[in-house]
Amino acid sequence: MEWLISLFTSTDSVAHIAVLYACVIAVGVFLGKIKIGGISLGVTFVLFAGIAAGHIGFTATPSVLSFLQEFGLILFVFMIGLQVGPGFFESFRRGGVTLNALSTTVILLNIAVMFACYYIFFDTSDPENLPMMVGTLYGAVTNTPGLGAANEALTSVFKEGEIPQIASGYACAYPLGVLGIIGATIAIRYICKISVGQEEEKLDEEENENGAVKPHFLNLEVTNAYLEGKTIAQVHNFLNRDFVCSRLLHDGHVCTPTGNTVFHIGDRLFIVCAENDAEAIIAFIGPEVEVDWKRQDEPMVSKRIVVTRPSINGKTLGQMHFSSGFGVNVTRVTRHGMDLFASSNLSLQVGDRIMVVGREGAVNRVASVMGNSVKRLDAPNIATIFVGIFVGILFGSIPIAFPGIPVPIKLGIAGGPLIIAILIGRFGYKVHLVTYTTTSANMMLREIGLVLFLASVGIKAGAGFAETILQGDGLKYVYTGFLITIIPILIVGVIARLKYKFNYFTIMGMIAGTYTDPPALAYANASCSKDAPAVGYSTVYPLSMFLRIFTAQIIVLFCCGI
């Protein structure tokens, strides 16, 4: 039996450390799946399992806990950055500026309410109270990366052994934080007297009016006499609208048109364009007709081809000369599950799926040029990930001195890798970095990093957690965290509705994205048959995640370090 006792008590052995993390993570993940009222805490329950382990003395050496905590945080935030990077800057387009401004206001109000609670309810002469309120803030907004960034910043302010275990405040505020986000969004519905049915109808109307990049398919007959003898290139220039003519039926024969192909009265065309250009194209070329392209005499195929060759990464569709060089047309591009209209200035990325139309031999030649090797996508680009982490750590280590601040500000191992990952995810193709990882690979690496971080933080905080709850200010952390959660939502949610007239489901998604809270998004998606909550969530999520991490370090270094 001694070997078994040693396995659970010898804190410096590799086997003990592996058993410790395996037990904490497994128990936390399984318990996190339990739903109460349809809501679960998810993987965050690993934190509570770690606290329980630390409380009973099931722990490891501080150096090991610190390493796994920081490495897990780096891996977690870097994979988040890679995921949000491609859409980070695009999220500010078409209404995104207002949504992101509202989201930023919520974040600033969260911080303001935290400071108000600190000065009203806590003893400001105790140097540990403000750091603990920072932990409470990030539990209230259900943002684990912010907790990690604050933890990392505290190492620059406090001496080794004196660092406050702010995970206790986080753990106290987190459960009511999840419930408070959903409850506050429901409260907005009643405060603003919103009819859910009417909101769905408005979304239907908006879908009919918008749709700038979604591909739209048309079968047209050329009836405009002006087009007789004109080439496709000339029609493009005259209309000043982007469209792809992938098939042309003339005198019973089908061909794959190029820019030099001439239109004739009575020709039948298969055209792909942006939805909001469809009406103008129909008015100029001719009416919609029914055409059975499968019955034509010239065999034409359409094939979805995967871009897997690294040399294609970053090239635009115009640079590939599909029409003139291969005799085929690309009608749409699918990226991250979204269909995009194949405009000539759209840059291709590894992992894109392009729809190619033309003769079978020509389509196969395009497939060989693009790579079209799905197996190549199964392996994550490990080199890009670790090069990015290396650069991110260097970037995060650059000290920035501010007058009156006792220590230089650094983005740290949370902010640095996050910013570099966002930049690589968006612009990496320009320096020939292949940033593609499958969704499953990204989620796996991200979750591994997250559970390592949560388990380490929980184990560290476990020793003093019971004392904090039973004898300290645990109850204060609970109710102040609840105030931090709901007050900004009620203020900004009402403003978003009454002043800016945003759809209620978009507001729900915006709130969930601002709090980076998947349970709140799941509730919003379950309440709506459209994708408005997901759009609102994805619009504000990248900037919100960045600001949560960045402000965590600013609060600690500016306020706790003075």
Coordinates of C-alpha atoms in Angstrom, one line a residue:
M1 CA 0.0 0.0 0.0
E2 CA 2.9 2.3 0.5
W3 CA 3.3 2.8 -3.3
L4 CA -0.4 3.9 -3.5
I5 CA 0.0 6.3 -0.6
S6 CA 3.2 7.7 -2.1
L7 CA 1.4 8.2 -5.5
F8 CA -1.1 10.6 -3.9
T9 CA 1.3 12.3 -1.4
S10 CA 4.7 12.7 -3.0
T11 CA 4.2 16.2 -4.4
D12 CA 7.5 16.3 -6.4
S13 CA 7.1 13.0 -8.4
V14 CA 6.0 13.2 -12.1
A15 CA 3.4 10.4 -11.5
H16 CA 1.8 12.3 -8.6
I17 CA 1.6 15.5 -10.7
A18 CA 0.0 13.6 -13.6
V19 CA -2.5 11.8 -11.2
L20 CA -3.3 15.2 -9.6
Y21 CA -4.1 17.0 -12.8
A22 CA -5.9 13.9 -14.3
C23 CA -8.2 13.7 -11.2
V24 CA -8.9 17.4 -11.0
I25 CA -9.6 17.9 -14.7
A26 CA -11.7 14.7 -15.1
V27 CA -13.8 15.4 -12.0
G28 CA -14.3 19.1 -13.0
V29 CA -15.3 18.3 -16.6
F30 CA -17.8 15.6 -15.6
L31 CA -19.4 17.8 -12.8
G32 CA -19.4 20.7 -15.2
K33 CA -21.8 18.9 -17.5
I34 CA -24.5 18.8 -14.8
K35 CA -27.3 21.2 -15.7
I36 CA -29.4 23.1 -13.1
G37 CA -32.4 24.9 -14.7
G38 CA -30.9 24.1 -18.1
I39 CA -27.6 25.9 -17.3
S40 CA -24.2 24.3 -16.6
L41 CA -20.9 25.8 -15.6
G42 CA -19.1 23.8 -18.2
V43 CA -15.3 23.4 -18.1
T44 CA -15.0 26.2 -15.5
F45 CA -16.0 23.6 -12.9
V46 CA -12.4 22.4 -13.1
L47 CA -11.5 25.5 -11.0
F48 CA -13.8 24.3 -8.2
A49 CA -12.5 20.7 -8.4
G50 CA -9.0 22.2 -8.1
I51 CA -10.0 24.2 -5.0
A52 CA -11.4 21.1 -3.4
A53 CA -8.1 19.2 -4.1
G54 CA -6.0 22.0 -2.7
H55 CA -8.2 22.3 0.4
I56 CA -7.6 18.6 1.3
G57 CA -3.9 18.9 0.7
F58 CA -3.8 17.1 -2.7
T59 CA -1.4 19.4 -4.4
A60 CA 2.0 19.7 -6.1
T61 CA 5.2 21.9 -5.7
P62 CA 4.6 25.6 -6.3
S63 CA 7.0 25.7 -9.3
V64 CA 5.2 23.0 -11.1
L65 CA 1.8 24.6 -10.5
S66 CA 3.1 28.0 -11.7
F67 CA 4.6 26.5 -14.9
L68 CA 1.5 24.6 -15.9
Q69 CA -0.8 27.6 -15.0
E70 CA 1.2 30.0 -17.2
F71 CA 1.7 27.6 -20.1
G72 CA -1.9 26.7 -20.1
L73 CA -2.8 30.4 -20.2
I74 CA -0.5 31.1 -23.1
L75 CA -1.9 28.2 -25.1
F76 CA -5.5 29.2 -24.3
V77 CA -5.2 32.8 -25.3
F78 CA -3.1 32.1 -28.4
M79 CA -5.6 29.7 -29.8
I80 CA -8.4 32.2 -29.1
G81 CA -6.4 34.8 -31.0
L82 CA -6.0 32.6 -34.0
Q83 CA -9.7 31.9 -34.0
V84 CA -10.9 35.5 -33.7
G85 CA -8.1 37.0 -35.8
P86 CA -9.6 36.6 -39.3
G87 CA -12.8 38.5 -38.2
F88 CA -11.3 40.9 -35.7
F89 CA -11.0 44.0 -38.0
E90 CA -14.0 43.0 -40.2
S91 CA -16.2 43.1 -37.0
F92 CA -16.1 46.9 -37.1
R93 CA -17.9 47.1 -40.5
R94 CA -21.6 47.6 -41.1
G95 CA -23.1 48.4 -37.7
G96 CA -20.2 46.7 -35.9
V97 CA -18.8 50.0 -34.7
T98 CA -21.9 50.8 -32.7
L99 CA -22.1 47.3 -31.3
N100 CA -18.4 47.3 -30.3
A101 CA -18.8 50.8 -28.8
L102 CA -21.7 49.5 -26.6
S103 CA -19.7 46.4 -25.7
T104 CA -16.7 48.6 -24.7
T105 CA -19.1 50.7 -22.6
V106 CA -20.3 47.5 -20.7
I107 CA -16.7 46.6 -20.0
L108 CA -15.9 50.1 -18.6
L109 CA -19.1 50.0 -16.5
N110 CA -18.1 46.6 -15.1
I111 CA -14.8 48.2 -13.9
A112 CA -16.6 51.3 -12.6
V113 CA -19.1 49.2 -10.6
M114 CA -16.2 47.1 -9.2
F115 CA -14.5 50.2 -7.9
A116 CA -17.8 51.5 -6.5
C117 CA -18.4 48.3 -4.6
Y118 CA -14.8 48.3 -3.4
Y119 CA -15.1 51.7 -1.9
I120 CA -18.6 51.2 -0.5
F121 CA -18.3 47.6 1.0
F122 CA -14.7 47.0 1.7
D123 CA -11.8 48.2 3.9
T124 CA -9.6 50.2 1.5
S125 CA -6.7 50.1 3.9
D126 CA -6.3 46.4 3.4
P127 CA -3.9 45.9 0.4
E128 CA -5.4 42.5 -0.5
N129 CA -9.0 43.7 -0.9
L130 CA -8.5 45.5 -4.3
P131 CA -6.8 42.5 -5.9
M132 CA -9.5 40.2 -4.6
M133 CA -12.1 42.6 -6.1
V134 CA -10.3 42.2 -9.5
G135 CA -10.8 38.4 -9.1
T136 CA -14.4 39.0 -8.3
L137 CA -14.8 41.2 -11.4
Y138 CA -13.6 38.5 -13.7
G139 CA -15.8 35.9 -12.0
A140 CA -18.7 38.3 -12.4
V141 CA -18.1 38.7 -16.1
T142 CA -17.2 35.0 -16.5
N143 CA -13.9 35.8 -18.2
T144 CA -11.1 33.3 -17.4
P145 CA -8.4 34.8 -19.6
G146 CA -8.9 38.1 -17.7
L147 CA -8.3 36.3 -14.4
G148 CA -5.1 34.8 -15.9
A149 CA -3.9 38.2 -17.1
A150 CA -4.6 39.7 -13.6
N151 CA -2.8 36.8 -11.9
E152 CA 0.2 37.3 -14.2
A153 CA 0.3 41.1 -13.6
L154 CA 0.2 40.5 -9.8
T155 CA 3.6 38.8 -10.0
S156 CA 5.0 42.2 -11.0
V157 CA 3.5 44.0 -8.1
F158 CA 3.7 41.6 -5.1
K159 CA 6.7 39.6 -3.9
E160 CA 6.8 35.8 -4.2
G161 CA 4.7 34.2 -1.5
E162 CA 2.6 37.4 -1.0
I163 CA 0.6 37.2 -4.2
P164 CA -3.2 37.3 -3.3
Q165 CA -5.1 34.2 -4.4
I166 CA -7.7 36.2 -6.4
A167 CA -9.2 32.9 -7.7
S168 CA -11.2 32.8 -4.5
G169 CA -13.1 36.0 -5.5
Y170 CA -13.5 34.6 -9.0
A171 CA -15.0 31.4 -7.7
C172 CA -17.4 33.2 -5.4
A173 CA -18.7 35.5 -8.2
Y174 CA -18.7 33.1 -11.2
P175 CA -21.9 31.0 -10.6
L176 CA -24.2 34.0 -10.1
G177 CA -22.3 35.7 -13.0
V178 CA -23.6 33.0 -15.4
L179 CA -27.2 33.3 -14.0
G180 CA -27.0 37.1 -13.8
I181 CA -26.1 37.5 -17.5
I182 CA -29.1 35.5 -18.6
G183 CA -31.4 37.0 -16.0
A184 CA -30.5 40.6 -17.0
T185 CA -31.1 39.9 -20.7
I186 CA -34.6 38.6 -19.8
A187 CA -35.1 41.7 -17.7
I188 CA -34.4 44.0 -20.7
R189 CA -37.2 42.3 -22.6
Y190 CA -39.7 43.3 -19.9
I191 CA -38.2 46.7 -19.3
C192 CA -38.4 47.6 -23.0
K193 CA -41.7 45.7 -23.5
I194 CA -40.3 43.6 -26.3
S195 CA -42.4 41.1 -28.3
V196 CA -40.2 38.1 -29.2
G197 CA -42.5 37.3 -32.2
Q198 CA -42.2 40.8 -33.6
E199 CA -38.4 40.7 -33.3
E200 CA -38.3 37.5 -35.4
E201 CA -40.4 39.1 -38.0
K202 CA -38.1 42.1 -38.2
L203 CA -35.2 39.7 -38.7
D204 CA -37.0 38.2 -41.7
E205 CA -37.4 41.7 -43.2
E206 CA -33.7 42.6 -42.6
E207 CA -32.6 39.3 -44.3
N208 CA -34.6 40.3 -47.4
E209 CA -33.0 43.8 -47.5
N210 CA -29.4 42.8 -46.7
G211 CA -26.9 40.2 -47.7
A212 CA -23.8 41.9 -49.2
V213 CA -21.4 39.0 -49.4
K214 CA -23.7 36.0 -49.6
P215 CA -23.7 34.4 -53.1
H216 CA -26.9 34.6 -55.1
F217 CA -27.6 32.3 -58.1
L218 CA -29.5 33.4 -61.2
N219 CA -30.5 31.8 -64.5
L220 CA -30.9 34.7 -66.9
E221 CA -31.8 35.2 -70.6
V222 CA -30.1 38.0 -72.5
T223 CA -32.8 40.3 -73.7
N224 CA -31.1 43.7 -73.6
A225 CA -30.3 44.6 -77.2
Y226 CA -27.4 46.7 -76.0
L227 CA -25.5 43.6 -75.0
E228 CA -25.4 42.1 -78.5
G229 CA -21.8 41.6 -79.4
K230 CA -20.5 42.9 -76.0
T231 CA -18.0 40.9 -74.0
I232 CA -18.4 39.9 -70.3
A233 CA -15.5 42.2 -69.4
Q234 CA -17.3 45.2 -71.1
V235 CA -20.6 44.3 -69.2
H236 CA -18.6 44.2 -65.9
N237 CA -17.1 47.6 -66.5
F238 CA -20.4 49.2 -67.5
L239 CA -22.5 47.7 -64.7
N240 CA -19.7 48.4 -62.1
R241 CA -20.9 45.4 -60.2
D242 CA -19.1 42.2 -59.5
F243 CA -20.6 38.9 -60.8
V244 CA -19.4 35.6 -62.1
C245 CA -20.9 34.0 -65.2
S246 CA -20.0 30.3 -64.8
R247 CA -22.0 28.8 -67.7
L248 CA -23.4 30.2 -71.0
L249 CA -25.8 28.4 -73.3
H250 CA -25.6 29.6 -77.0
D251 CA -27.3 27.8 -79.9
G252 CA -27.7 24.6 -77.8
H253 CA -24.1 24.5 -76.7
V254 CA -22.8 25.1 -73.2
C255 CA -19.4 26.8 -72.6
T256 CA -17.4 28.1 -69.6
P257 CA -17.3 31.9 -70.5
T258 CA -14.2 34.1 -70.0
G259 CA -13.8 37.8 -70.0
N260 CA -13.6 37.8 -73.8
T261 CA -16.8 35.8 -74.3
V262 CA -19.4 37.7 -76.4
F263 CA -23.1 37.9 -75.4
H264 CA -25.9 37.5 -77.9
I265 CA -29.6 38.0 -77.7
G266 CA -31.2 34.8 -76.4
D267 CA -28.2 33.4 -74.6
R268 CA -28.9 31.7 -71.3
L269 CA -26.5 32.5 -68.4
F270 CA -25.8 31.0 -65.0
I271 CA -24.7 34.0 -62.9
V272 CA -23.4 34.1 -59.3
C273 CA -23.4 37.5 -57.6
A274 CA -23.9 39.3 -54.3
E275 CA -27.5 39.2 -53.1
N276 CA -27.8 43.0 -53.1
D277 CA -26.6 43.2 -56.7
A278 CA -29.1 40.7 -58.1
E279 CA -31.9 43.1 -58.9
A280 CA -29.6 45.5 -60.9
I281 CA -28.1 42.6 -62.9
I282 CA -31.5 41.2 -63.8
A283 CA -32.7 44.6 -64.9
F284 CA -29.7 45.1 -67.1
I285 CA -29.2 41.7 -68.7
G286 CA -32.7 40.1 -68.8
P287 CA -35.3 38.1 -66.9
E288 CA -34.9 34.9 -64.9
V289 CA -35.7 31.7 -66.8
E290 CA -35.6 28.0 -66.1
V291 CA -32.6 26.1 -67.5
D292 CA -31.7 22.4 -67.0
W293 CA -27.9 22.6 -67.2
K294 CA -27.5 18.9 -66.7
R295 CA -29.2 18.1 -70.1
Q296 CA -26.9 20.2 -72.2
D297 CA -24.6 18.5 -74.7
E298 CA -21.2 19.7 -73.4
P299 CA -20.3 17.9 -70.1
M300 CA -19.8 20.5 -67.4
V301 CA -18.9 19.8 -63.8
S302 CA -19.0 21.8 -60.6
K303 CA -16.6 20.7 -57.9
R304 CA -15.7 21.9 -54.4
I305 CA -11.9 22.1 -54.1
V306 CA -10.0 22.6 -50.9
V307 CA -7.0 25.1 -50.8
T308 CA -4.2 23.1 -49.1
R309 CA -1.1 24.3 -51.0
P310 CA 0.8 26.9 -48.9
S311 CA 2.0 28.8 -51.9
I312 CA -1.7 29.8 -52.7
N313 CA -2.1 31.3 -49.2
G314 CA -2.8 35.1 -49.6
K315 CA -3.3 35.2 -53.4
T316 CA -6.5 36.9 -54.6
L317 CA -8.9 35.2 -57.0
G318 CA -7.9 37.8 -59.6
Q319 CA -4.3 36.8 -59.4
M320 CA -5.1 33.1 -60.0
H321 CA -6.6 33.9 -63.5
F322 CA -9.0 31.0 -63.3
S323 CA -11.1 32.1 -66.2
S324 CA -8.3 33.0 -68.7
G325 CA -5.7 30.5 -67.5
F326 CA -7.8 27.4 -66.8
G327 CA -11.1 28.0 -68.6
V328 CA -13.1 27.6 -65.3
N329 CA -15.0 30.0 -63.1
V330 CA -15.0 30.2 -59.3
T331 CA -18.5 31.0 -58.1
R332 CA -18.1 31.0 -54.3
V333 CA -15.7 30.4 -51.5
T334 CA -16.6 28.7 -48.2
R335 CA -14.6 29.8 -45.2
H336 CA -15.2 28.8 -41.6
G337 CA -18.6 27.4 -42.7
M338 CA -19.7 30.7 -44.3
D339 CA -20.3 31.1 -48.1
L340 CA -18.6 34.2 -49.5
F341 CA -19.1 35.7 -53.0
A342 CA -16.0 35.0 -55.1
S343 CA -15.0 38.6 -55.9
S344 CA -11.8 39.1 -57.7
N345 CA -10.1 40.8 -54.8
L346 CA -10.9 38.1 -52.2
S347 CA -7.7 36.6 -50.8
L348 CA -7.5 32.9 -50.6
Q349 CA -6.4 31.1 -47.4
V350 CA -5.4 27.6 -46.7
G351 CA -8.6 25.7 -45.6
D352 CA -10.9 27.6 -48.0
R353 CA -13.2 25.6 -50.1
I354 CA -13.8 27.0 -53.6
M355 CA -16.6 26.0 -55.9
V356 CA -15.2 25.6 -59.4
V357 CA -17.3 25.2 -62.6
G358 CA -16.0 24.1 -66.0
R359 CA -14.9 21.1 -68.1
E360 CA -13.9 18.1 -66.0
G361 CA -10.3 18.1 -67.1
A362 CA -9.9 21.9 -66.4
V363 CA -11.5 21.5 -63.0
N364 CA -9.1 18.7 -62.2
R365 CA -6.1 20.8 -63.2
V366 CA -7.3 23.5 -60.8
A367 CA -7.7 20.9 -58.0
S368 CA -4.0 19.9 -58.5
V369 CA -2.9 23.5 -58.3
M370 CA -4.9 24.3 -55.2
G371 CA -3.7 21.1 -53.5
N372 CA -7.1 19.6 -52.6
S373 CA -5.5 17.3 -50.0
V374 CA -7.9 17.1 -47.1
K375 CA -5.3 14.9 -45.2
R376 CA -2.9 17.9 -45.2
L377 CA -5.5 19.9 -43.2
D378 CA -5.8 17.2 -40.6
A379 CA -2.4 18.1 -39.1
P380 CA -2.3 21.4 -37.2
N381 CA 0.4 23.8 -38.2
I382 CA 2.5 23.3 -35.0
A383 CA 5.4 25.5 -36.3
T384 CA 3.1 28.5 -36.8
I385 CA 1.6 28.1 -33.3
F386 CA 4.9 28.0 -31.5
V387 CA 6.6 30.6 -33.6
G388 CA 3.6 32.8 -32.8
I389 CA 3.8 32.0 -29.1
F390 CA 7.6 32.8 -29.1
V391 CA 7.0 36.2 -30.8
G392 CA 4.0 36.9 -28.5
I393 CA 6.0 36.3 -25.4
L394 CA 8.8 38.6 -26.7
F395 CA 6.2 41.2 -27.5
G396 CA 4.5 40.9 -24.2
S397 CA 7.8 41.3 -22.4
I398 CA 8.5 44.7 -23.8
P399 CA 8.4 47.2 -20.8
I400 CA 6.5 50.4 -21.3
A401 CA 7.2 53.0 -18.6
F402 CA 4.5 55.5 -17.4
P403 CA 5.2 58.4 -15.1
G404 CA 3.9 57.7 -11.5
I405 CA 3.7 53.9 -12.1
P406 CA 6.2 52.0 -9.9
V407 CA 6.8 49.2 -12.5
P408 CA 6.8 49.4 -16.3
I409 CA 3.6 48.1 -17.9
K410 CA 3.9 44.9 -20.0
L411 CA 1.3 43.1 -22.0
G412 CA 2.6 39.9 -20.4
I413 CA 2.2 36.3 -21.3
A414 CA -1.5 36.8 -21.8
G415 CA -1.8 40.0 -23.7
G416 CA 1.3 39.6 -25.9
P417 CA 0.5 36.2 -27.4
L418 CA -3.2 37.2 -27.8
I419 CA -2.3 40.3 -29.9
I420 CA 0.3 38.4 -32.0
A421 CA -2.2 35.6 -32.6
I422 CA -4.9 38.0 -33.8
L423 CA -2.4 39.6 -36.2
I424 CA -1.2 36.2 -37.4
G425 CA -4.7 35.0 -37.8
R426 CA -5.6 38.1 -39.9
F427 CA -2.4 38.9 -41.8
G428 CA -0.2 35.8 -41.5
Y429 CA -0.8 34.8 -45.1
K430 CA 1.1 38.0 -46.2
V431 CA 4.3 36.6 -44.7
H432 CA 3.5 33.1 -45.9
L433 CA 2.5 31.7 -42.5
V434 CA -0.1 29.0 -42.8
T435 CA -2.4 29.7 -39.9
Y436 CA -5.2 27.2 -40.7
T437 CA -6.1 24.7 -38.0
T438 CA -9.3 22.7 -38.0
T439 CA -12.0 23.8 -35.6
S440 CA -11.5 20.6 -33.6
A441 CA -7.7 21.0 -33.4
N442 CA -8.2 24.6 -32.2
M443 CA -10.8 23.6 -29.6
M444 CA -8.7 20.8 -28.4
L445 CA -5.5 22.9 -27.8
R446 CA -7.6 25.7 -26.3
E447 CA -9.4 23.4 -23.9
I448 CA -6.2 21.7 -22.8
G449 CA -4.7 25.1 -22.1
L450 CA -7.8 26.2 -20.2
V451 CA -8.1 23.2 -18.0
L452 CA -4.4 23.3 -17.1
F453 CA -4.8 26.9 -16.1
L454 CA -8.0 26.4 -14.1
A455 CA -6.7 23.3 -12.3
S456 CA -3.5 25.1 -11.3
V457 CA -5.3 28.2 -10.1
G458 CA -7.8 26.2 -8.2
I459 CA -5.2 24.0 -6.5
K460 CA -3.2 27.1 -5.5
A461 CA -6.3 28.8 -4.0
G462 CA -7.7 25.7 -2.3
A463 CA -5.6 26.0 0.9
G464 CA -7.2 29.2 2.0
F465 CA -10.6 29.1 0.2
A466 CA -12.7 27.8 3.1
E467 CA -11.2 30.5 5.4
T468 CA -12.0 33.2 2.8
I469 CA -15.6 32.0 2.5
L470 CA -16.5 31.2 6.1
Q471 CA -14.4 33.8 8.0
G472 CA -13.5 36.4 5.4
D473 CA -15.5 38.4 2.8
G474 CA -16.8 35.5 0.7
L475 CA -20.4 36.6 1.0
K476 CA -19.4 40.2 -0.1
Y477 CA -17.7 38.8 -3.2
V478 CA -20.9 37.0 -4.1
Y479 CA -23.3 39.9 -4.0
T480 CA -20.8 42.5 -5.2
G481 CA -20.1 40.2 -8.1
F482 CA -23.8 40.0 -8.9
L483 CA -24.0 43.8 -9.0
I484 CA -21.0 44.0 -11.3
T485 CA -22.7 41.5 -13.6
I486 CA -26.2 43.0 -14.0
I487 CA -25.9 46.8 -13.6
P488 CA -23.9 47.4 -16.8
I489 CA -26.2 45.0 -18.8
L490 CA -29.4 46.7 -17.7
I491 CA -27.9 50.2 -18.5
V492 CA -26.4 49.4 -21.9
G493 CA -29.0 46.9 -23.0
V494 CA -31.8 49.5 -22.5
I495 CA -29.7 52.1 -24.4
A496 CA -29.0 49.7 -27.3
R497 CA -32.7 49.0 -27.6
L498 CA -34.3 52.4 -27.0
K499 CA -31.7 54.7 -28.6
Y500 CA -30.1 52.6 -31.3
K501 CA -33.1 50.3 -32.0
F502 CA -31.1 47.1 -32.2
N503 CA -33.0 43.9 -32.5
Y504 CA -33.5 42.2 -29.1
F505 CA -31.7 39.0 -30.3
T506 CA -28.8 41.0 -31.5
I507 CA -28.6 42.6 -28.1
M508 CA -28.6 39.2 -26.5
G509 CA -25.7 38.1 -28.6
M510 CA -23.8 41.3 -28.0
I511 CA -24.2 40.9 -24.2
A512 CA -23.1 37.2 -24.4
G513 CA -20.1 38.2 -26.5
T514 CA -19.1 41.1 -24.2
Y515 CA -19.1 38.7 -21.3
T516 CA -17.5 36.0 -23.5
D517 CA -20.1 33.6 -22.0
P518 CA -21.1 30.5 -24.0
P519 CA -24.0 29.6 -21.7
A520 CA -25.6 33.0 -22.4
L521 CA -25.1 32.5 -26.1
A522 CA -26.6 29.0 -26.0
Y523 CA -29.7 30.5 -24.2
A524 CA -29.9 33.3 -26.8
N525 CA -29.6 30.8 -29.7
A526 CA -32.3 28.6 -28.2
S527 CA -34.6 31.6 -28.0
C528 CA -34.3 32.6 -31.7
S529 CA -34.6 30.6 -34.9
K530 CA -32.3 33.0 -36.7
D531 CA -28.5 33.6 -36.4
A532 CA -28.8 37.1 -35.0
P533 CA -27.5 36.2 -31.5
A534 CA -24.5 34.4 -33.1
V535 CA -23.8 37.4 -35.3
G536 CA -24.0 39.8 -32.4
Y537 CA -21.7 37.5 -30.3
S538 CA -19.1 37.2 -33.0
T539 CA -19.1 40.9 -33.8
V540 CA -18.1 42.0 -30.3
Y541 CA -16.3 38.9 -29.0
P542 CA -12.8 39.6 -30.5
L543 CA -12.5 43.2 -29.1
S544 CA -14.2 42.2 -25.8
M545 CA -11.7 39.4 -25.2
F546 CA -8.8 41.7 -26.0
L547 CA -10.1 44.5 -23.7
R548 CA -10.9 42.0 -20.8
I549 CA -7.3 40.8 -20.9
F550 CA -5.8 44.2 -21.4
T551 CA -7.8 46.0 -18.7
A552 CA -7.1 43.3 -16.2
Q553 CA -3.4 44.1 -16.3
I554 CA -4.0 47.9 -16.4
I555 CA -6.2 47.7 -13.3
V556 CA -3.6 45.6 -11.4
L557 CA -0.5 47.6 -12.4
F558 CA -2.1 51.1 -12.1
C559 CA -4.1 50.5 -8.9
C560 CA -2.6 47.6 -7.0
G561 CA 1.0 48.7 -7.7
I562 CA 0.6 52.2 -6.3

